[in-house]
């Protein structure tokens, strides 16, 4: 299905060149983690990745002054966003709204892996636990 959501003639490129940054080392250890600030790519979002092989394990409770979008790319996760619990599986996308404390854990069995999009050119976080 072809898409034509806008007229390309109405957009003027801003002159930024393509950019490349390393998010993670695929040969790295068991917990595949990494981040690239949007500033490094001259872009508006920061990308993180988090993964683990241990059910019940995950990042501590924290909060950001901007939205965070989580993409579950492997396994099963339980997200705690404010007072709400959301169970998600590979292929699901979860929103953590700005100012709402959140965390997530691996539900198992096996590996849980996420790509996390911080809607900010820099990673800004306050840990609450």
CSV table of N, CA and C in Angstrom, one decimal:
chain,number,residue,atom,x,y,z
A,1,UNK,N,0.8,-1.2,0.0
A,1,UNK,CA,0.0,0.0,0.0
A,1,UNK,C,0.9,1.2,0.0
A,2,UNK,N,0.8,2.0,-1.0
A,2,UNK,CA,1.5,3.3,-1.1
A,2,UNK,C,0.9,4.3,-0.2
A,3,UNK,N,1.8,5.1,0.5
A,3,UNK,CA,1.3,6.2,1.3
A,3,UNK,C,1.7,7.5,0.7
A,4,UNK,N,0.9,8.5,0.9
A,4,UNK,CA,1.2,9.9,0.5
A,4,UNK,C,0.5,10.8,1.6
A,5,UNK,N,1.2,10.9,2.7
A,5,UNK,CA,0.6,11.6,3.8
A,5,UNK,C,0.9,13.1,3.7
A,6,UNK,N,1.8,13.5,2.9
A,6,UNK,CA,2.1,14.9,2.7
A,6,UNK,C,2.8,15.1,1.3
A,7,UNK,N,2.8,16.4,0.9
A,7,UNK,CA,3.5,16.7,-0.3
A,7,UNK,C,5.0,17.0,-0.1
A,8,UNK,N,5.9,16.2,-0.6
A,8,UNK,CA,7.3,16.4,-0.3
A,8,UNK,C,7.8,17.7,-0.7
A,9,UNK,N,7.2,18.4,-1.7
A,9,UNK,CA,7.6,19.7,-2.1
A,9,UNK,C,7.3,20.8,-1.0
A,10,UNK,N,6.6,20.4,0.0
A,10,UNK,CA,6.3,21.4,1.1
A,10,UNK,C,7.3,21.4,2.2
A,11,UNK,N,8.3,20.5,2.1
A,11,UNK,CA,9.2,20.4,3.2
A,11,UNK,C,10.6,20.7,2.7
A,12,UNK,N,11.3,21.6,3.4
A,12,UNK,CA,12.6,22.0,3.1
A,12,UNK,C,13.6,21.4,4.0
A,13,UNK,N,14.6,20.6,3.5
A,13,UNK,CA,15.6,20.0,4.4
A,13,UNK,C,16.3,21.1,5.2
A,14,UNK,N,16.6,20.7,6.5
A,14,UNK,CA,17.2,21.7,7.4
A,14,UNK,C,18.7,21.7,7.3
A,15,UNK,N,19.3,20.9,6.4
A,15,UNK,CA,20.8,21.0,6.2
A,15,UNK,C,21.6,20.0,7.1
A,16,UNK,N,20.9,19.3,8.0
A,16,UNK,CA,21.6,18.3,8.8
A,16,UNK,C,22.1,17.2,8.0
A,17,UNK,N,23.3,16.7,8.2
A,17,UNK,CA,23.8,15.5,7.5
A,17,UNK,C,23.3,14.3,8.2
A,18,UNK,N,23.3,13.1,7.6
A,18,UNK,CA,23.0,11.9,8.3
A,18,UNK,C,24.0,11.7,9.5
A,19,UNK,N,23.6,11.0,10.5
A,19,UNK,CA,24.5,10.8,11.6
A,19,UNK,C,24.5,9.3,12.1
A,20,UNK,N,25.5,8.9,12.7
A,20,UNK,CA,25.7,7.5,13.2
A,20,UNK,C,26.2,7.5,14.6
A,21,UNK,N,25.6,6.7,15.4
A,21,UNK,CA,26.1,6.5,16.8
A,21,UNK,C,25.8,5.0,17.2
A,22,UNK,N,26.6,4.5,18.1
A,22,UNK,CA,26.5,3.1,18.6
A,22,UNK,C,25.6,3.0,19.8
A,23,UNK,N,24.5,2.3,19.7
A,23,UNK,CA,23.6,2.1,20.8
A,23,UNK,C,24.0,1.0,21.7
A,24,UNK,N,24.6,-0.1,21.2
A,24,UNK,CA,25.0,-1.2,22.0
A,24,UNK,C,26.0,-2.0,21.3
A,25,UNK,N,26.8,-2.8,22.1
A,25,UNK,CA,27.7,-3.8,21.5
A,25,UNK,C,27.1,-5.1,21.5
A,26,UNK,N,26.7,-5.7,20.3
A,26,UNK,CA,26.0,-7.0,20.3
A,26,UNK,C,26.8,-8.1,20.9
A,27,UNK,N,28.1,-7.9,21.0
A,27,UNK,CA,29.0,-9.0,21.7
A,27,UNK,C,29.1,-8.7,23.2
A,28,UNK,N,28.4,-7.7,23.7
A,28,UNK,CA,28.5,-7.3,25.1
A,28,UNK,C,27.9,-8.4,26.0
A,29,UNK,N,27.9,-8.1,27.3
A,29,UNK,CA,27.5,-9.0,28.3
A,29,UNK,C,26.0,-9.4,28.3
A,30,UNK,N,25.6,-10.0,29.3
A,30,UNK,CA,24.2,-10.5,29.4
A,30,UNK,C,23.1,-9.4,29.4
A,31,UNK,N,23.4,-8.3,30.1
A,31,UNK,CA,22.4,-7.2,30.1
A,31,UNK,C,22.7,-6.3,29.0
A,32,UNK,N,22.0,-6.4,27.9
A,32,UNK,CA,22.2,-5.5,26.7
A,32,UNK,C,21.6,-4.2,27.0
A,33,UNK,N,22.5,-3.2,27.2
A,33,UNK,CA,22.0,-1.9,27.6
A,33,UNK,C,22.9,-0.8,26.8
A,34,UNK,N,22.3,0.3,26.5
A,34,UNK,CA,23.0,1.4,25.9
A,34,UNK,C,22.1,2.5,25.7
A,35,UNK,N,22.6,3.7,25.3
A,35,UNK,CA,21.8,4.8,25.0
A,35,UNK,C,22.6,5.8,24.1
A,36,UNK,N,21.8,6.5,23.3
A,36,UNK,CA,22.4,7.5,22.4
A,36,UNK,C,21.5,8.7,22.6
A,37,UNK,N,22.1,9.8,23.1
A,37,UNK,CA,21.4,11.1,23.2
A,37,UNK,C,21.0,11.6,21.9
A,38,UNK,N,19.9,12.2,21.7
A,38,UNK,CA,19.5,12.8,20.5
A,38,UNK,C,20.5,13.9,20.0
A,39,UNK,N,21.1,14.6,21.0
A,39,UNK,CA,22.1,15.6,20.7
A,39,UNK,C,23.2,15.0,19.8
A,40,UNK,N,23.6,13.7,20.1
A,40,UNK,CA,24.7,13.1,19.4
A,40,UNK,C,24.4,12.9,17.9
A,41,UNK,N,23.1,12.8,17.6
A,41,UNK,CA,22.6,12.7,16.2
A,41,UNK,C,22.0,13.9,15.7
A,42,UNK,N,22.0,15.0,16.5
A,42,UNK,CA,21.4,16.2,16.1
A,42,UNK,C,19.9,16.0,15.8
A,43,UNK,N,19.3,15.2,16.7
A,43,UNK,CA,17.9,14.9,16.6
A,43,UNK,C,17.1,15.2,17.9
A,44,UNK,N,15.8,15.0,17.9
A,44,UNK,CA,14.9,15.4,19.0
A,44,UNK,C,14.7,14.3,20.0
A,45,UNK,N,15.1,13.1,19.8
A,45,UNK,CA,14.8,12.0,20.7
A,45,UNK,C,16.1,11.3,21.1
A,46,UNK,N,16.0,10.7,22.3
A,46,UNK,CA,17.1,9.9,22.9
A,46,UNK,C,16.7,8.4,22.9
A,47,UNK,N,17.5,7.5,22.5
A,47,UNK,CA,17.2,6.1,22.3
A,47,UNK,C,18.0,5.3,23.4
A,48,UNK,N,17.3,4.5,24.1
A,48,UNK,CA,17.9,3.6,25.1
A,48,UNK,C,17.5,2.2,24.7
A,49,UNK,N,18.3,1.2,25.2
A,49,UNK,CA,17.9,-0.2,25.1
A,49,UNK,C,18.1,-0.8,26.4
A,50,UNK,N,17.2,-1.7,26.8
A,50,UNK,CA,17.4,-2.4,28.1
A,50,UNK,C,16.9,-3.8,27.9
A,51,UNK,N,17.7,-4.8,28.5
A,51,UNK,CA,17.3,-6.2,28.4
A,51,UNK,C,17.9,-7.0,29.6
A,52,UNK,N,17.2,-8.0,29.9
A,52,UNK,CA,17.7,-8.9,30.9
A,52,UNK,C,17.1,-10.3,30.8
A,53,UNK,N,17.7,-11.3,31.4
A,53,UNK,CA,17.3,-12.7,31.3
A,53,UNK,C,16.6,-13.2,32.6
A,54,UNK,N,16.4,-12.3,33.5
A,54,UNK,CA,15.9,-12.7,34.9
A,54,UNK,C,14.5,-12.2,35.1
A,55,UNK,N,13.6,-13.2,35.2
A,55,UNK,CA,12.2,-12.8,35.6
A,55,UNK,C,12.2,-12.0,36.9
A,56,UNK,N,11.4,-10.9,36.9
A,56,UNK,CA,11.3,-10.1,38.1
A,56,UNK,C,12.3,-8.9,38.1
A,57,UNK,N,13.2,-8.9,37.2
A,57,UNK,CA,14.2,-7.9,37.2
A,57,UNK,C,13.9,-6.8,36.2
A,58,UNK,N,14.3,-5.6,36.5
A,58,UNK,CA,14.1,-4.4,35.6
A,58,UNK,C,14.6,-3.1,36.2
A,59,UNK,N,14.5,-2.0,35.5
A,59,UNK,CA,14.9,-0.8,36.0
A,59,UNK,C,14.1,-0.3,37.3
A,60,UNK,N,14.8,0.5,38.1
A,60,UNK,CA,14.1,1.0,39.3
A,60,UNK,C,13.1,2.0,38.9
A,61,UNK,N,12.1,2.3,39.9
A,61,UNK,CA,11.1,3.3,39.7
A,61,UNK,C,11.8,4.7,39.4
A,62,UNK,N,11.4,5.4,38.4
A,62,UNK,CA,12.0,6.6,38.0
A,62,UNK,C,10.9,7.5,37.3
A,63,UNK,N,11.3,8.7,37.0
A,63,UNK,CA,10.4,9.7,36.3
A,63,UNK,C,11.2,10.6,35.4
A,64,UNK,N,10.6,11.0,34.3
A,64,UNK,CA,11.2,12.0,33.3
A,64,UNK,C,10.3,13.2,33.2
A,65,UNK,N,10.8,14.3,32.8
A,65,UNK,CA,10.0,15.5,32.5
A,65,UNK,C,9.4,15.5,31.1
A,66,UNK,N,9.5,14.4,30.4
A,66,UNK,CA,9.0,14.2,29.0
A,66,UNK,C,8.4,12.8,28.9
A,67,UNK,N,7.7,12.6,27.8
A,67,UNK,CA,7.1,11.2,27.5
A,67,UNK,C,8.3,10.2,27.2
A,68,UNK,N,8.0,9.0,27.5
A,68,UNK,CA,8.9,7.9,27.1
A,68,UNK,C,8.0,6.8,26.5
A,69,UNK,N,8.5,6.3,25.3
A,69,UNK,CA,7.7,5.3,24.6
A,69,UNK,C,8.6,4.0,24.6
A,70,UNK,N,8.0,2.9,25.0
A,70,UNK,CA,8.7,1.6,25.1
A,70,UNK,C,8.3,0.7,24.0
A,71,UNK,N,9.2,0.1,23.4
A,71,UNK,CA,8.9,-0.9,22.3
A,71,UNK,C,9.5,-2.2,22.8
A,72,UNK,N,8.6,-3.2,23.1
A,72,UNK,CA,9.1,-4.5,23.6
A,72,UNK,C,9.4,-5.3,22.3
A,73,UNK,N,10.7,-5.6,22.2
A,73,UNK,CA,11.2,-6.3,21.0
A,73,UNK,C,11.4,-7.8,21.2
A,74,UNK,N,11.4,-8.2,22.5
A,74,UNK,CA,11.6,-9.6,22.8
A,74,UNK,C,11.0,-9.9,24.2
A,75,UNK,N,10.4,-11.1,24.3
A,75,UNK,CA,9.9,-11.5,25.6
A,75,UNK,C,8.6,-10.8,26.1
A,76,UNK,N,8.5,-10.8,27.4
A,76,UNK,CA,7.3,-10.3,28.1
A,76,UNK,C,7.7,-9.4,29.2
A,77,UNK,N,7.0,-8.3,29.3
A,77,UNK,CA,7.3,-7.3,30.4
A,77,UNK,C,6.0,-6.8,31.1
A,78,UNK,N,6.2,-6.4,32.3
A,78,UNK,CA,5.1,-5.8,33.0
A,78,UNK,C,5.6,-4.4,33.4
A,79,UNK,N,4.8,-3.4,32.9
A,79,UNK,CA,5.1,-2.0,33.1
A,79,UNK,C,4.2,-1.5,34.2
A,80,UNK,N,4.8,-0.7,35.1
A,80,UNK,CA,4.1,-0.1,36.2
A,80,UNK,C,4.2,1.4,35.9
A,81,UNK,N,3.1,2.0,35.5
A,81,UNK,CA,3.1,3.4,35.0
A,81,UNK,C,2.1,4.1,35.9
A,82,UNK,N,2.6,4.9,36.9
A,82,UNK,CA,1.7,5.5,37.9
A,82,UNK,C,1.0,4.4,38.6
A,83,UNK,N,-0.3,4.4,38.7
A,83,UNK,CA,-1.1,3.4,39.4
A,83,UNK,C,-1.5,2.2,38.5
A,84,UNK,N,-1.1,2.3,37.2
A,84,UNK,CA,-1.6,1.3,36.2
A,84,UNK,C,-0.5,0.3,35.9
A,85,UNK,N,-0.9,-1.0,35.8
A,85,UNK,CA,0.0,-2.1,35.4
A,85,UNK,C,-0.4,-2.5,34.0
A,86,UNK,N,0.6,-2.6,33.1
A,86,UNK,CA,0.4,-3.0,31.7
A,86,UNK,C,1.3,-4.1,31.4
A,87,UNK,N,0.7,-5.3,31.0
A,87,UNK,CA,1.5,-6.4,30.5
A,87,UNK,C,1.7,-6.3,29.0
A,88,UNK,N,2.9,-6.4,28.5
A,88,UNK,CA,3.2,-6.3,27.1
A,88,UNK,C,4.1,-7.4,26.6
A,89,UNK,N,4.0,-7.7,25.4
A,89,UNK,CA,4.8,-8.8,24.8
A,89,UNK,C,5.5,-8.2,23.5
A,90,UNK,N,6.4,-9.0,23.0
A,90,UNK,CA,7.2,-8.5,21.8
A,90,UNK,C,6.2,-8.0,20.8
A,91,UNK,N,6.5,-6.8,20.3
A,91,UNK,CA,5.7,-6.2,19.3
A,91,UNK,C,4.7,-5.1,19.8
A,92,UNK,N,4.6,-5.1,21.2
A,92,UNK,CA,3.8,-4.1,21.8
A,92,UNK,C,4.5,-2.8,22.1
A,93,UNK,N,3.8,-1.7,22.1
A,93,UNK,CA,4.3,-0.4,22.5
A,93,UNK,C,3.6,0.2,23.6
A,94,UNK,N,4.3,0.8,24.6
A,94,UNK,CA,3.7,1.3,25.8
A,94,UNK,C,4.2,2.7,26.0
A,95,UNK,N,3.3,3.6,26.4
A,95,UNK,CA,3.6,5.0,26.7
A,95,UNK,C,3.7,5.3,28.2
A,96,UNK,N,4.8,5.9,28.6
A,96,UNK,CA,5.0,6.4,29.9
A,96,UNK,C,4.9,8.0,29.8
A,97,UNK,N,3.8,8.6,30.2
A,97,UNK,CA,3.6,10.0,30.1
A,97,UNK,C,4.6,10.8,30.9
A,98,UNK,N,4.9,12.0,30.5
A,98,UNK,CA,5.8,12.9,31.2
A,98,UNK,C,5.3,13.1,32.7
A,99,UNK,N,6.2,13.1,33.6
A,99,UNK,CA,5.9,13.3,35.0
A,99,UNK,C,5.3,12.2,35.8
A,100,UNK,N,5.0,11.0,35.1
A,100,UNK,CA,4.4,9.9,35.7
A,100,UNK,C,5.5,8.8,36.1
A,101,UNK,N,5.7,8.5,37.3
A,101,UNK,CA,6.7,7.5,37.7
A,101,UNK,C,6.4,6.2,37.0
A,102,UNK,N,7.5,5.5,36.6
A,102,UNK,CA,7.3,4.2,35.9
A,102,UNK,C,8.5,3.3,36.1
A,103,UNK,N,8.3,2.0,35.9
A,103,UNK,CA,9.3,1.0,35.9
A,103,UNK,C,8.8,-0.2,35.1
A,104,UNK,N,9.6,-1.2,34.9
A,104,UNK,CA,9.1,-2.4,34.2
A,104,UNK,C,10.0,-3.6,34.6
A,105,UNK,N,9.4,-4.8,34.5
A,105,UNK,CA,10.2,-6.0,34.9
A,105,UNK,C,10.0,-7.0,33.8
A,106,UNK,N,10.9,-7.9,33.7
A,106,UNK,CA,10.9,-9.1,32.9
A,106,UNK,C,9.9,-10.1,33.5
A,107,UNK,N,8.8,-10.5,32.7
A,107,UNK,CA,7.9,-11.5,33.2
A,107,UNK,C,8.3,-12.9,32.9
A,108,UNK,N,9.4,-13.1,32.1
A,108,UNK,CA,9.9,-14.4,31.8
A,108,UNK,C,8.8,-15.2,31.0
A,109,UNK,N,9.1,-16.4,30.6
A,109,UNK,CA,10.4,-17.0,30.7
A,109,UNK,C,11.4,-16.4,29.7
A,110,UNK,N,12.6,-16.5,29.9
A,110,UNK,CA,13.6,-16.0,29.0
A,110,UNK,C,13.8,-14.5,29.0
A,111,UNK,N,14.5,-14.1,27.9
A,111,UNK,CA,14.9,-12.7,27.8
A,111,UNK,C,13.8,-11.7,27.5
A,112,UNK,N,13.9,-10.5,28.1
A,112,UNK,CA,13.0,-9.4,27.8
A,112,UNK,C,13.9,-8.3,27.3
A,113,UNK,N,13.5,-7.7,26.2
A,113,UNK,CA,14.4,-6.7,25.5
A,113,UNK,C,13.4,-5.5,25.1
A,114,UNK,N,13.9,-4.3,25.4
A,114,UNK,CA,13.1,-3.1,25.0
A,114,UNK,C,14.0,-2.1,24.2
A,115,UNK,N,13.4,-1.4,23.4
A,115,UNK,CA,14.0,-0.1,22.9
A,115,UNK,C,13.1,1.0,23.5
A,116,UNK,N,13.7,2.0,24.1
A,116,UNK,CA,13.0,3.0,24.8
A,116,UNK,C,13.3,4.4,24.2
A,117,UNK,N,12.3,5.0,23.8
A,117,UNK,CA,12.4,6.3,23.1
A,117,UNK,C,12.0,7.4,24.1
A,118,UNK,N,13.1,8.2,24.4
A,118,UNK,CA,12.9,9.4,25.3
A,118,UNK,C,12.6,10.6,24.4
A,119,UNK,N,11.5,11.2,24.6
A,119,UNK,CA,11.1,12.4,23.8
A,119,UNK,C,11.8,13.6,24.2
A,120,UNK,N,13.2,13.6,24.1
A,120,UNK,CA,14.0,14.6,24.5
A,120,UNK,C,15.4,14.4,23.9
A,121,UNK,N,16.1,15.5,23.5
A,121,UNK,CA,17.4,15.3,22.9
A,121,UNK,C,18.5,14.8,24.0
A,122,UNK,N,18.1,14.8,25.3
A,122,UNK,CA,19.0,14.4,26.3
A,122,UNK,C,18.2,13.5,27.3
A,123,UNK,N,18.9,12.5,27.9
A,123,UNK,CA,18.3,11.6,28.8
A,123,UNK,C,18.3,12.3,30.2
A,124,UNK,N,17.1,12.6,30.7
A,124,UNK,CA,17.0,13.3,32.0
A,124,UNK,C,16.1,12.4,32.8
A,125,UNK,N,16.6,12.1,34.0
A,125,UNK,CA,15.8,11.1,34.9
A,125,UNK,C,16.1,11.4,36.3
A,126,UNK,N,15.0,11.1,37.1
A,126,UNK,CA,15.2,11.1,38.6
A,126,UNK,C,14.7,9.8,39.1
A,127,UNK,N,15.6,9.0,39.8
A,127,UNK,CA,15.3,7.7,40.3
A,127,UNK,C,14.5,8.0,41.6
A,128,UNK,N,13.5,7.2,41.8
A,128,UNK,CA,12.6,7.3,43.0
A,128,UNK,C,12.8,6.2,44.0
A,129,UNK,N,13.5,5.2,43.6
A,129,UNK,CA,13.8,4.0,44.5
A,129,UNK,C,15.3,4.0,44.8
